Short mmCIF file of C-alpha atoms and ligand atoms in Angstrom, two decimals:
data_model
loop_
_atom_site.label_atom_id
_atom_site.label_comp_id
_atom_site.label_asym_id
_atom_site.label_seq_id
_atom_site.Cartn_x
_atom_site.Cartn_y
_atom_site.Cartn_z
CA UNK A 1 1.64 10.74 -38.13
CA UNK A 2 -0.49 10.21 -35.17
CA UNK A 3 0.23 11.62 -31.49
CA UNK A 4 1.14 9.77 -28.53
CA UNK A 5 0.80 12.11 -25.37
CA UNK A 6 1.70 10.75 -21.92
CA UNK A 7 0.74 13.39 -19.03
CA UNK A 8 3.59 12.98 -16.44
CA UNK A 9 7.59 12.08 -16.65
CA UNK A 10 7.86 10.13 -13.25
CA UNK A 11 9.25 6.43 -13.39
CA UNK A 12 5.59 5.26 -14.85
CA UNK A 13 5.67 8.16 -17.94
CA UNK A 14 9.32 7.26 -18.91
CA UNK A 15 8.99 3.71 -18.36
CA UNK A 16 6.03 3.76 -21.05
CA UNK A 17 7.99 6.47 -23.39
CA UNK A 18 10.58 3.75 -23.66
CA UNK A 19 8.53 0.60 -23.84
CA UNK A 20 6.39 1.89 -26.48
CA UNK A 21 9.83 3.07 -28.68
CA UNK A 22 11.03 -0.35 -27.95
CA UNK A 23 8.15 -2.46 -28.89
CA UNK A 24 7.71 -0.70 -31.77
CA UNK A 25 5.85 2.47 -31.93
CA UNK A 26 5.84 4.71 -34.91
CA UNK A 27 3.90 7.42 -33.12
CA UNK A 28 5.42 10.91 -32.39
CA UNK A 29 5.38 10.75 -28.61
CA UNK A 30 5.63 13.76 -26.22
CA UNK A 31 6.46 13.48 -22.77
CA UNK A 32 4.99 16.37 -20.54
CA UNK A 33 5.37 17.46 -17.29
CA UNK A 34 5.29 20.63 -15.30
CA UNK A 35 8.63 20.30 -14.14
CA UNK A 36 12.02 18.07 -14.63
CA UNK A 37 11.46 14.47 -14.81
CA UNK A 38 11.78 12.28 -12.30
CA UNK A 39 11.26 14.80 -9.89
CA UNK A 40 8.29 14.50 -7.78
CA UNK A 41 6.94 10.74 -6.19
CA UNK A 42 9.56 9.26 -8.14
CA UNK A 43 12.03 11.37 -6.41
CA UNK A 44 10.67 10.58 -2.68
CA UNK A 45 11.35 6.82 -3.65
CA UNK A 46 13.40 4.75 -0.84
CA UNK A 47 15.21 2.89 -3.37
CA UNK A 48 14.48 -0.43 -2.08
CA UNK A 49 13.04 -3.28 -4.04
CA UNK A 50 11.65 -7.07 -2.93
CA UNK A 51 10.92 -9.82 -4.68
CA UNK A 52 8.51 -10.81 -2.60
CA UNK A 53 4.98 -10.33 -2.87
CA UNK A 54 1.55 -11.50 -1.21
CA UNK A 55 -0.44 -12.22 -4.27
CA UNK A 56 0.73 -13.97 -7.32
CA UNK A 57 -0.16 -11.19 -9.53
CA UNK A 58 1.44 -8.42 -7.67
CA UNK A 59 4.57 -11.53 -7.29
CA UNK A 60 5.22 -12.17 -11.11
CA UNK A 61 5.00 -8.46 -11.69
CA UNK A 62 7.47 -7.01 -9.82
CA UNK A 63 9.41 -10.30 -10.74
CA UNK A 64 9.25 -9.12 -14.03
CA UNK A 65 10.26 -5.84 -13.50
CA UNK A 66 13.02 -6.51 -11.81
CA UNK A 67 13.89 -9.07 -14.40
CA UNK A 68 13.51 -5.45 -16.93
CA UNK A 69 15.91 -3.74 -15.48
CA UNK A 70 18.19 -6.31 -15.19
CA UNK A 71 17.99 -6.86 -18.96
CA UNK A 72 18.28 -3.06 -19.67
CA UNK A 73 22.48 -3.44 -19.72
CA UNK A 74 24.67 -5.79 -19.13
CA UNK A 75 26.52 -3.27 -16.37
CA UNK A 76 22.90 -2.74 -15.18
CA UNK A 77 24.85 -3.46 -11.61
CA UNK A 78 26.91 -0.99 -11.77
CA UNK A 79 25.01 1.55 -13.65
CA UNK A 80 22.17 1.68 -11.69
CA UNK A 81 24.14 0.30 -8.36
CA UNK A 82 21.53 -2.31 -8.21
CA UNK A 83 22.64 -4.68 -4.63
CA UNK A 84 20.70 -7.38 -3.91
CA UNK A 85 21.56 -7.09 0.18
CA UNK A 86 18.34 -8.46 1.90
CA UNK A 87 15.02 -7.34 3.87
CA UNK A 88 15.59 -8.71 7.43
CA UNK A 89 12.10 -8.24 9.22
CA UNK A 90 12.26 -8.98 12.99
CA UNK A 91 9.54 -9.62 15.65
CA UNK A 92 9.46 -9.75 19.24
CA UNK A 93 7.51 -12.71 18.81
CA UNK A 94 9.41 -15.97 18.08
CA UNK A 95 5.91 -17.29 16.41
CA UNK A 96 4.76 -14.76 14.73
CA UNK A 97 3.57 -15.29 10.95
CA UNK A 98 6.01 -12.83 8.89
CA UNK A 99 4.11 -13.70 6.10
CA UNK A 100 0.46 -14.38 6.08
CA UNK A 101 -0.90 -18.64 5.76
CA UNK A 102 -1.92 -17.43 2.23
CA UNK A 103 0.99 -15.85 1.08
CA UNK A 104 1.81 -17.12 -2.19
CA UNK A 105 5.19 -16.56 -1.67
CA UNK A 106 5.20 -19.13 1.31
CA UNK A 107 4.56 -22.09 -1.18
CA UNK A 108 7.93 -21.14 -3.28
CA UNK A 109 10.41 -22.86 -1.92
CA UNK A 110 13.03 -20.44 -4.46
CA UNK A 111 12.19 -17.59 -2.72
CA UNK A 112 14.63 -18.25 -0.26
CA UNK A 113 12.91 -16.98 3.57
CA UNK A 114 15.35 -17.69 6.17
CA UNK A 115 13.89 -17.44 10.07
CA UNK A 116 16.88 -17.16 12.76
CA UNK A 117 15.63 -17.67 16.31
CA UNK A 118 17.04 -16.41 19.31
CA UNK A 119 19.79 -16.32 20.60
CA UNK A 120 21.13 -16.90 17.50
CA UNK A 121 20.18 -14.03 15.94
CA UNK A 122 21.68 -11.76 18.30
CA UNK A 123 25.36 -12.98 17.65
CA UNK A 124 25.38 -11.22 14.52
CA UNK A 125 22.97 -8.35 15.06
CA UNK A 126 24.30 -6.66 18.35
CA UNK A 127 22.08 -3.62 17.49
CA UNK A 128 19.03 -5.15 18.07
CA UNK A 129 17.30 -5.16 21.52
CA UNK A 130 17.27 -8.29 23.46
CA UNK A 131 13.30 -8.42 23.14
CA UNK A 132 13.36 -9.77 19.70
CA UNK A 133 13.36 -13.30 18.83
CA UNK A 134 13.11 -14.00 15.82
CA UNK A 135 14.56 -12.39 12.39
CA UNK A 136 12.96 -13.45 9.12
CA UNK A 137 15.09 -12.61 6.02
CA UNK A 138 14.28 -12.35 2.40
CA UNK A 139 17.90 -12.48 0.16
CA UNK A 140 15.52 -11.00 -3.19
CA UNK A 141 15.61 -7.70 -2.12
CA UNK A 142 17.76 -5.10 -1.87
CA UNK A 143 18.31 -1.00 -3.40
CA UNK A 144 19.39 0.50 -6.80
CA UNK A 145 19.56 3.90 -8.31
CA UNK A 146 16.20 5.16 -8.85
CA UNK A 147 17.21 8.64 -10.27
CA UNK A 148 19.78 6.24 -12.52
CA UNK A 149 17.23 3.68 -13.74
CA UNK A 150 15.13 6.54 -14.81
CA UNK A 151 17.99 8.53 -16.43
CA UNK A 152 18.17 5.18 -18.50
CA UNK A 153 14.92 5.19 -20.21
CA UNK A 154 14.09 8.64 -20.27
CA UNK A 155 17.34 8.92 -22.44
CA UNK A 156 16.56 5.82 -23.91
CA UNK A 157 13.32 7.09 -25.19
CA UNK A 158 15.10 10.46 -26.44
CA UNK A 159 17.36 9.11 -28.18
CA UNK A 160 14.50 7.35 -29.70
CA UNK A 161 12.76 10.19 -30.72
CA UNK A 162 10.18 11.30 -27.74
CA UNK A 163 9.67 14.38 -27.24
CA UNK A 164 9.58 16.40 -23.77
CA UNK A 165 7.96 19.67 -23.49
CA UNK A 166 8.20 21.34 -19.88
CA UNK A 167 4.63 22.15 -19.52
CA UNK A 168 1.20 22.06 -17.28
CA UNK A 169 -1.98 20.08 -18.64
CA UNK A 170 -4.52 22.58 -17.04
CA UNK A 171 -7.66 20.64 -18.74
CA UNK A 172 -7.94 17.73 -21.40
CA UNK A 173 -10.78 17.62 -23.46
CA UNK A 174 -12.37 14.89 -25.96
CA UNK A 175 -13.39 15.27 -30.09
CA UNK A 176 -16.27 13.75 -31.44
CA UNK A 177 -13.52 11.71 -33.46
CA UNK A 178 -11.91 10.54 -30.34
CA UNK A 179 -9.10 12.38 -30.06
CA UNK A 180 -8.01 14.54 -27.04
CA UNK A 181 -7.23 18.78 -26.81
CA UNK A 182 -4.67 19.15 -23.92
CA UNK A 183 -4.90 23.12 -22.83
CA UNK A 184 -0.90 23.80 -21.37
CA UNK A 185 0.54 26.22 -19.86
CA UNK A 186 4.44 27.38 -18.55
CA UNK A 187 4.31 30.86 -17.21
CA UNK A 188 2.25 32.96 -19.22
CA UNK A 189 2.23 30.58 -22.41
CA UNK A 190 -0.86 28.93 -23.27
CA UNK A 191 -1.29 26.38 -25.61
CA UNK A 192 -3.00 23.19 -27.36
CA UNK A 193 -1.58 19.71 -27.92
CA UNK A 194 -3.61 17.47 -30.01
CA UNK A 195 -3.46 13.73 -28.80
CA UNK A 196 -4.50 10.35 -30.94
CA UNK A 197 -3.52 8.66 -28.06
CA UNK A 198 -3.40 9.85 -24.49
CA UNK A 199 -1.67 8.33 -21.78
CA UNK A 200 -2.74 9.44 -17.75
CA UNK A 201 0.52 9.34 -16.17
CA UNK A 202 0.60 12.24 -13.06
CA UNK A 203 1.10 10.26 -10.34
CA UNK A 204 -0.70 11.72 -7.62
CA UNK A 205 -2.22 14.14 -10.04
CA UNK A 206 -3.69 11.04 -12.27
CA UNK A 207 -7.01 11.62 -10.44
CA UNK A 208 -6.88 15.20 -11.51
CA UNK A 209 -6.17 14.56 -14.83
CA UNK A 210 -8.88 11.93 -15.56
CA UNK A 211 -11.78 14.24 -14.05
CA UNK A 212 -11.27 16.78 -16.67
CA UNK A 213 -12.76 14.01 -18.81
CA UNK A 214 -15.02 13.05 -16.27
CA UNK A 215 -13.45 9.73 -15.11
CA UNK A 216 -13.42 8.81 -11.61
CA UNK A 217 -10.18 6.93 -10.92
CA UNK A 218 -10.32 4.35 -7.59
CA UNK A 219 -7.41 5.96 -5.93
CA UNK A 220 -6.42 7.70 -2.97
CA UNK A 221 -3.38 9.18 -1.98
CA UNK A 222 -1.46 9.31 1.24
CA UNK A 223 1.59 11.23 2.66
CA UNK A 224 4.44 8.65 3.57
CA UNK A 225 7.35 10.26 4.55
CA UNK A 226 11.10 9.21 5.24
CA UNK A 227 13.93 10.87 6.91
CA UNK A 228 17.71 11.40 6.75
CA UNK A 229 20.25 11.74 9.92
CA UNK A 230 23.45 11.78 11.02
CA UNK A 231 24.65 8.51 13.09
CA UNK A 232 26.87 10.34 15.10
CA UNK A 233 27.07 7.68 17.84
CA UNK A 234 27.11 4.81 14.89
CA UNK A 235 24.54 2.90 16.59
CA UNK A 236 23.58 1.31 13.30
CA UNK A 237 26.60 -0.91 11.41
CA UNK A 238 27.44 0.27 8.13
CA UNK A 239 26.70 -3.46 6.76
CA UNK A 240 23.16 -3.88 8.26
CA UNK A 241 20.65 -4.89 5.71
CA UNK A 242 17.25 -2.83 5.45
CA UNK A 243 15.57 -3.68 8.63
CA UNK A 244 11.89 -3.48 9.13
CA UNK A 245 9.68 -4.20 12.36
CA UNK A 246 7.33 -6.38 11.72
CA UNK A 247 5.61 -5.97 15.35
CA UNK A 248 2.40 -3.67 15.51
CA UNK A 249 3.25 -0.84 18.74
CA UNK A 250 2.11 1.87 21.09
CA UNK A 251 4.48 4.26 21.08
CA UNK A 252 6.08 4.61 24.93
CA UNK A 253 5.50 7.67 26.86
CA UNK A 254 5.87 9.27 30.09
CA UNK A 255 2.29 9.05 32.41
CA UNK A 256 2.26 12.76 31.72
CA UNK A 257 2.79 12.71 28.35
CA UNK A 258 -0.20 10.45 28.15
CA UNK A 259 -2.79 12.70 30.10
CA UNK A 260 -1.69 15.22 27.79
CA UNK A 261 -1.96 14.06 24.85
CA UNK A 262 -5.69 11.69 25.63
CA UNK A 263 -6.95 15.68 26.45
CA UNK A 264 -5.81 16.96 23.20
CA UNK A 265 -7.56 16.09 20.01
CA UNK A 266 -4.73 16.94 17.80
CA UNK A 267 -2.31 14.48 19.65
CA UNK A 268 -4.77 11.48 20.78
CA UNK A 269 -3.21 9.99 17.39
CA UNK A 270 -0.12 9.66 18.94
CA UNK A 271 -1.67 7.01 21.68
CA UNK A 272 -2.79 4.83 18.80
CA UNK A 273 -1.44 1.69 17.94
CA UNK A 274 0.75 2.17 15.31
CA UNK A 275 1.23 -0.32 12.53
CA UNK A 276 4.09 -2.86 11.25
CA UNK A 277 6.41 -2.27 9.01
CA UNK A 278 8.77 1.12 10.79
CA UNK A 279 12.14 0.53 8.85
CA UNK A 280 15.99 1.82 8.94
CA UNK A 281 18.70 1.34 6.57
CA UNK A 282 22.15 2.75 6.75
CA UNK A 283 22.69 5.47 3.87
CA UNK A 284 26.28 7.28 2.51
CA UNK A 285 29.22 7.34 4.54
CA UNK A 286 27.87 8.33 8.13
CA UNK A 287 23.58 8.67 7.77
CA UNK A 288 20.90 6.82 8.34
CA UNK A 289 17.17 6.45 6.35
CA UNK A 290 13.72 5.91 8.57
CA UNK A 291 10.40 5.55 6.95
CA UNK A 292 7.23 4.30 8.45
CA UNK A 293 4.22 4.63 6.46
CA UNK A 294 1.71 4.87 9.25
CA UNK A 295 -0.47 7.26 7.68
CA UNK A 296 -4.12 6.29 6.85
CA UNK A 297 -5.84 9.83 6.19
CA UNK A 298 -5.86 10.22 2.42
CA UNK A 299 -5.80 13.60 1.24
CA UNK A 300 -5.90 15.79 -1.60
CA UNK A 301 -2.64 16.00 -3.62
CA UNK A 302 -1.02 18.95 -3.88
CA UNK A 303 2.71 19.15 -5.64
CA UNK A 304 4.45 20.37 -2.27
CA UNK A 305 4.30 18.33 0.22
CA UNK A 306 4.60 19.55 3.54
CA UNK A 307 7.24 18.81 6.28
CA UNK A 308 5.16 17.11 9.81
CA UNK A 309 7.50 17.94 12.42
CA UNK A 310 6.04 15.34 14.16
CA UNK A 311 8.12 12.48 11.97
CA UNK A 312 11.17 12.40 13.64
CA UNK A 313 10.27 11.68 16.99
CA UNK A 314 7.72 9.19 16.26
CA UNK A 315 9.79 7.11 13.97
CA UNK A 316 12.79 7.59 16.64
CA UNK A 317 10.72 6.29 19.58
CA UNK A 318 9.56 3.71 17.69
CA UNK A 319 12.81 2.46 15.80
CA UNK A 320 14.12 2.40 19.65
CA UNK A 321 11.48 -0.61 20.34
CA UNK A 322 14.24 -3.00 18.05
CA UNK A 323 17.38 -0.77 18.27
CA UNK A 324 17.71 0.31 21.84
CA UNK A 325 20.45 2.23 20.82
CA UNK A 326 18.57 4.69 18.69
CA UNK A 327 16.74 5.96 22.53
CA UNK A 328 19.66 7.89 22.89
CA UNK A 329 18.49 10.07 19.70
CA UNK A 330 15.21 10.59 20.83
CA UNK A 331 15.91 13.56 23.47
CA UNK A 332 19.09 14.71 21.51
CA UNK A 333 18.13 14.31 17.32
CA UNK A 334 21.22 14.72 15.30
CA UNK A 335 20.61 17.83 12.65
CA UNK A 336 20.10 18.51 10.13
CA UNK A 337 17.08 15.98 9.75
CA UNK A 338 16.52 15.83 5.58
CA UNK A 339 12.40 15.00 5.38
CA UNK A 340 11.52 13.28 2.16
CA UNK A 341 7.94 13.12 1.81
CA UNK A 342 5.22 12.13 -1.21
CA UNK A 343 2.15 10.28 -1.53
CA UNK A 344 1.40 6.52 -1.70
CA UNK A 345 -1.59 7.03 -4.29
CA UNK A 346 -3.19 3.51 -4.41
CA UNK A 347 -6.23 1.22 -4.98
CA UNK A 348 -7.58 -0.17 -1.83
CA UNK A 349 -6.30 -2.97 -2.80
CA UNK A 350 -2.95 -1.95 -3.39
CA UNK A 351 -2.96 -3.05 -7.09
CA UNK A 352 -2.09 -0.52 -9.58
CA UNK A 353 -4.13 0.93 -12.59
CA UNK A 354 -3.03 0.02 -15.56
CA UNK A 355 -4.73 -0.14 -19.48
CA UNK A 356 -7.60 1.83 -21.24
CA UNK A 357 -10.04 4.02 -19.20
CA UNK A 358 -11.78 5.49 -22.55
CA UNK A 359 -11.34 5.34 -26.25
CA UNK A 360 -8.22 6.09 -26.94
CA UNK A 361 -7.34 6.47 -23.86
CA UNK A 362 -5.02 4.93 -20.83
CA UNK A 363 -3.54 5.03 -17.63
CA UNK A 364 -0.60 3.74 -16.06
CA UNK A 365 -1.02 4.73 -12.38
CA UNK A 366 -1.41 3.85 -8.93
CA UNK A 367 2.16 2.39 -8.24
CA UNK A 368 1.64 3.28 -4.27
CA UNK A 369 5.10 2.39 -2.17
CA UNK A 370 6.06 -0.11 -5.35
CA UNK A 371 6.79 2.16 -8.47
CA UNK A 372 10.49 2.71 -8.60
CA UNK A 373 10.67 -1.30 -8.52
CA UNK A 374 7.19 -1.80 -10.34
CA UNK A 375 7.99 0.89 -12.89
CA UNK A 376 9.89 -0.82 -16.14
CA UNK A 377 6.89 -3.83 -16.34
CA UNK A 378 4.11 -1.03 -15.17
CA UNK A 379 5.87 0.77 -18.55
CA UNK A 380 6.18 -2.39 -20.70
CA UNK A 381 2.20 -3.48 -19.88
CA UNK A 382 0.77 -0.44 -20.52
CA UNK A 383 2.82 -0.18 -24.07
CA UNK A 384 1.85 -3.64 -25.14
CA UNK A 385 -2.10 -2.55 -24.44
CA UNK A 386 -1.64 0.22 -26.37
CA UNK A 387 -0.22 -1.52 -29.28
CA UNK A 388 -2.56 -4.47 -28.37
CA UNK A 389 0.83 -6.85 -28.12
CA UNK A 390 0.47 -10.27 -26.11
CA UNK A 391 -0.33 -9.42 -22.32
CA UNK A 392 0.79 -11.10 -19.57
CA UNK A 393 -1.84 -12.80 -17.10
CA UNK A 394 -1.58 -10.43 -14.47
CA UNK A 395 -3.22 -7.59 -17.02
CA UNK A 396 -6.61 -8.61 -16.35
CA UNK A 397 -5.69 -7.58 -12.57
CA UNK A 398 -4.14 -4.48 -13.32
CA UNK A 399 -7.10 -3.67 -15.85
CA UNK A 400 -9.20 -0.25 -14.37
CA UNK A 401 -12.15 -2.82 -15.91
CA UNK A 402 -11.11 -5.47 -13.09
CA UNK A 403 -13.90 -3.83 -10.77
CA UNK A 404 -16.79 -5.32 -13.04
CA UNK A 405 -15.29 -8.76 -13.23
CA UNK A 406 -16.60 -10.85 -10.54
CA UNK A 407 -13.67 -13.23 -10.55
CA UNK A 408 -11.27 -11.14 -10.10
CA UNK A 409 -13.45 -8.92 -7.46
CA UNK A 410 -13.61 -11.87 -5.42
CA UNK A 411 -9.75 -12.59 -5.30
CA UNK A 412 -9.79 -8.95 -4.07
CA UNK A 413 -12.14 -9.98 -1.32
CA UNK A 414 -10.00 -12.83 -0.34
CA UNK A 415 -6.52 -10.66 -0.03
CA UNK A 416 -5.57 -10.65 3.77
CA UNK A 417 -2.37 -8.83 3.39
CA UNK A 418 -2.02 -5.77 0.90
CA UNK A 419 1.71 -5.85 1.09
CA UNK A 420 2.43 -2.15 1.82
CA UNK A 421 5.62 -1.17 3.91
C1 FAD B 501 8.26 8.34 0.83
C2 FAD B 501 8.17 7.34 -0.31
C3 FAD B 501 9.04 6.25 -0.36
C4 FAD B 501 8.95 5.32 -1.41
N1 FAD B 501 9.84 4.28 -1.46
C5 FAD B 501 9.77 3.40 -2.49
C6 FAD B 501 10.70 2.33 -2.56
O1 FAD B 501 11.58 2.17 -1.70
N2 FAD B 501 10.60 1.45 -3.61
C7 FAD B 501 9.63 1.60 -4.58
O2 FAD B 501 9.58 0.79 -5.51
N3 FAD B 501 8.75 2.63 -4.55
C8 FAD B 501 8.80 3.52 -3.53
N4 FAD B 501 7.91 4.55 -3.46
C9 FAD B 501 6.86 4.63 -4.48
C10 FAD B 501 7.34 5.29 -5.76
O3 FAD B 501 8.17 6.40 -5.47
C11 FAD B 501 6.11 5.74 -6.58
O4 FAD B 501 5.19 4.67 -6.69
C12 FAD B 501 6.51 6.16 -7.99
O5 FAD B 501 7.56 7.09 -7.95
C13 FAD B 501 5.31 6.75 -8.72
O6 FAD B 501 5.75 7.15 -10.00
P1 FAD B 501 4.78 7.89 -10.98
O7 FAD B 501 5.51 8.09 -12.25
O8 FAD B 501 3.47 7.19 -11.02
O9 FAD B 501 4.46 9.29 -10.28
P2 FAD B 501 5.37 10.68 -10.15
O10 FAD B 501 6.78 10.30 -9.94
O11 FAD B 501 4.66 11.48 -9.19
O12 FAD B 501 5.25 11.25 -11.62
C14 FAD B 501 4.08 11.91 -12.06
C15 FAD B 501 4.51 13.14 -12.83
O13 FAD B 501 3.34 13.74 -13.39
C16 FAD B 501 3.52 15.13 -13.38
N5 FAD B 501 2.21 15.76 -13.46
C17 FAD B 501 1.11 15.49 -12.72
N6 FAD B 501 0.10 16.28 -13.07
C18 FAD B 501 0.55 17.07 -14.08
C19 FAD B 501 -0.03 18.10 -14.85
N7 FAD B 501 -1.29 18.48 -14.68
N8 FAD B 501 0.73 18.69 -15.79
C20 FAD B 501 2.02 18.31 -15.99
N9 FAD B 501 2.62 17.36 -15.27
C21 FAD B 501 1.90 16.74 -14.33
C22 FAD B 501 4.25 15.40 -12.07
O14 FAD B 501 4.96 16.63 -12.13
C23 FAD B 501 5.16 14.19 -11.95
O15 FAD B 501 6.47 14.44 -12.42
C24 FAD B 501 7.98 5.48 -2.43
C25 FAD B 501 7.11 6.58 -2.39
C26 FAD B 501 7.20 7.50 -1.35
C27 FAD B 501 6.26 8.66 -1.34
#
């Protein structure tokens, strides 16, 4: 019987475990990772999904994963508390272009973009500050269960038969005949796993993985972070859908503060403009969840990520630009402050990587802020390469070949927005 290995049990390995058990695979297939799965990027994830996307390859694949997990079970709402509850992005500008002119999305009528003007806007959202005019709200969107939806398949895949062995792939080496040598190790175990088939699955570590066979993989990885507070002055309604500024900012300070900081290379960052996208949902009974991936220094991945004490305040002073109300945080943070950080690891064009890198050979990678909602078709395509199944269109995007295709290169060229929150 040949030998399936996938390196790496985050939503991308399990997704593929259970895609390839479903379509049909009558491989052996072994799972490994160097700790629980589920547990590293996938465990970072914000929950939050959209069915909205700039290009019409990265639109009808997340449309089709979310379509996945919605076929998974019938209870799929309940089981993996999927709510459909809305983006709402809001601007300060009453004209501003949510969506860029050549946003696919723009020409679907179905995908249901709603733009309330003020004043109107404000009767209903009493949080927000008076200088924003205009909210722009997408109804496909909302949050599940990622730790549930992942639960799911990886069971679904044990109970069909895949292995998982709790183990580190320290190097990977190729046969003459094509097959692969994976050298593990747990503790002070070594060992070999001999692969037919190997599947490049570590996340963040992907890169690692494919340079012990030489392979240069286009991706880069950068720390996004989120964090986790108390509301104790409930300054955000318990009903308020995930709310994102879509307004680039400067960050306000005091004139000191600003002498300071232009004097001090560590801190000029913090004078920058920062970018779109800051957002807030509310989360449990009494909490509330920032992220704002403003980070644009990749770095080399490492499996602890590091607390920036930094975070808090930034996102604070800058949630305050839209919800006044949060200004009273910024002096007196609520503790304890719960920092969930992890890397976007991405393509510059914020595609993933998916399909065969070298004879016998794949990778499903590259998922950036997308792969807890990207993950079941991100599984399903790399599966139906491997057991060269019907594919959809968007493959040939996803391919790690796409780079020598000139067509596709220049619809890369063309892409104004990337689509990363
Ligand atoms: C802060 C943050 C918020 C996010 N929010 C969202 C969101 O709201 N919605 C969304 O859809 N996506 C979100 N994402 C993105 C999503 O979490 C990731 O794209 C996704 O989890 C990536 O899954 P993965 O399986 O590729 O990687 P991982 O989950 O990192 O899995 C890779 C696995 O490989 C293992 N591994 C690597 N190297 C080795 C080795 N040498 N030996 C053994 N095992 C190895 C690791 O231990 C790990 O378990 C967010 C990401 C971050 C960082």
């Amino acid at each position: 019987m040949n030998t399936t290995v996938i390196c790496g049990a985050g939503i991308a390995g399990v997704a593929t475990a259970h895609y390839l058990k479903k379509l049909g695979s009558t491989d052996r297939i072994v799972l490994v990772d160097r700790a629980q799965p589920l547990s590293f990027t996938t465990a970072a994830s914000g929950e939050n999904f959209r069915d909205y996307w700039p290009q019409r390859c990265m639109q009808d694949f997340i449309s089709n994963s979310l379509k996945l997990i919605r076929e998974l079970d019938d209870d799929y709402e309940t089981l993996f508390s999927f709510k459909q509850t809305g983006y709402e992005f809001v601007s300060q500008d009453e004209d501003r272009e949510i969506f860029p002119s050549d946003d696919i999305s723009n020409d679907e009528g179905a995908r249901a973009i709603q733009r309330i003007l003020s004043p109107c806007l404000h009767a209903t959202r009493p949080y927000l500050g008076d200088n924003i005019k205009q909210v722009t709200q997408i109804t496909q969107a909302g949050s599940f269960d990622v730790y549930s939806l992942g639960q799911y398949l990886y069971s679904q895949a044990r109970a069909a038969d895949v292995e998982f062995k709790q183990v580190t792939v320290g190097n990977i080496e190729m046969s003459p005949d094509g097959t692969y040598a994976l050298s593990l190790h747990q503790g002070n175990e070594a060992s070999i796993l001999k692969a037919n088939t190997l599947i490049l699955a570590g996340g963040p570590l992907t890169p690692k993985l494919a340079a012990c066979l030489g392979i240069k993989l286009p991706l880069l990885s950068y720390l996004q972070r989120k964090i986790v507070l108390n509301d104790p002055l409930s300054i955000i309604p318990r009903d308020m859908p995930f709310t994102i500024f879509a307004d680039p900012q400067h960050l306000s300070w005091t004139d000191e503060e600003k002498v300071a900081f232009s004097e001090d290379a560590e801190l000029q960052w913090l004078l920058n403009e920062f970018p779109i996208g800051l957002h807030i949902k509310p989360e449990s009974d009494s909490q509330i969840k920032l992220g704002w991936a403003y980070n644009r220094k990749s770095e080399q991945t490492e499996f602890t990520a590091y607390d920036d004490e930094s975070f808090p305040d930034v996102v604070m002073r800058g949630a305050s630009r839209f919800i006044p109300g949060l200004a009273q945080y910024i002096e007196n943070m609520p503790t304890p402050i719960t920092q969930i950080a992890g890397y976007y690891t991405r393509t510059a064009e914020n595609w993933p990587l998916i399909g065969l890198l070298q004879e016998n050979c794949y990778t499903v990678s590259g998922l950036s802020g997308y792969g807890t909602m990207a993950g079941c078709a991100a599984g399903e395509l790399c599966a139906q390469t491997i057991l060269d199944e019907q594919l959809p269109w968007y493959a040939r995007n996803f391919d790690p070949s796409r780079y020598q295709d000139a067509t596709i290169m220049a619809e890369i060229a063309a892409i104004s927005s990337d689509g990363q929150l």
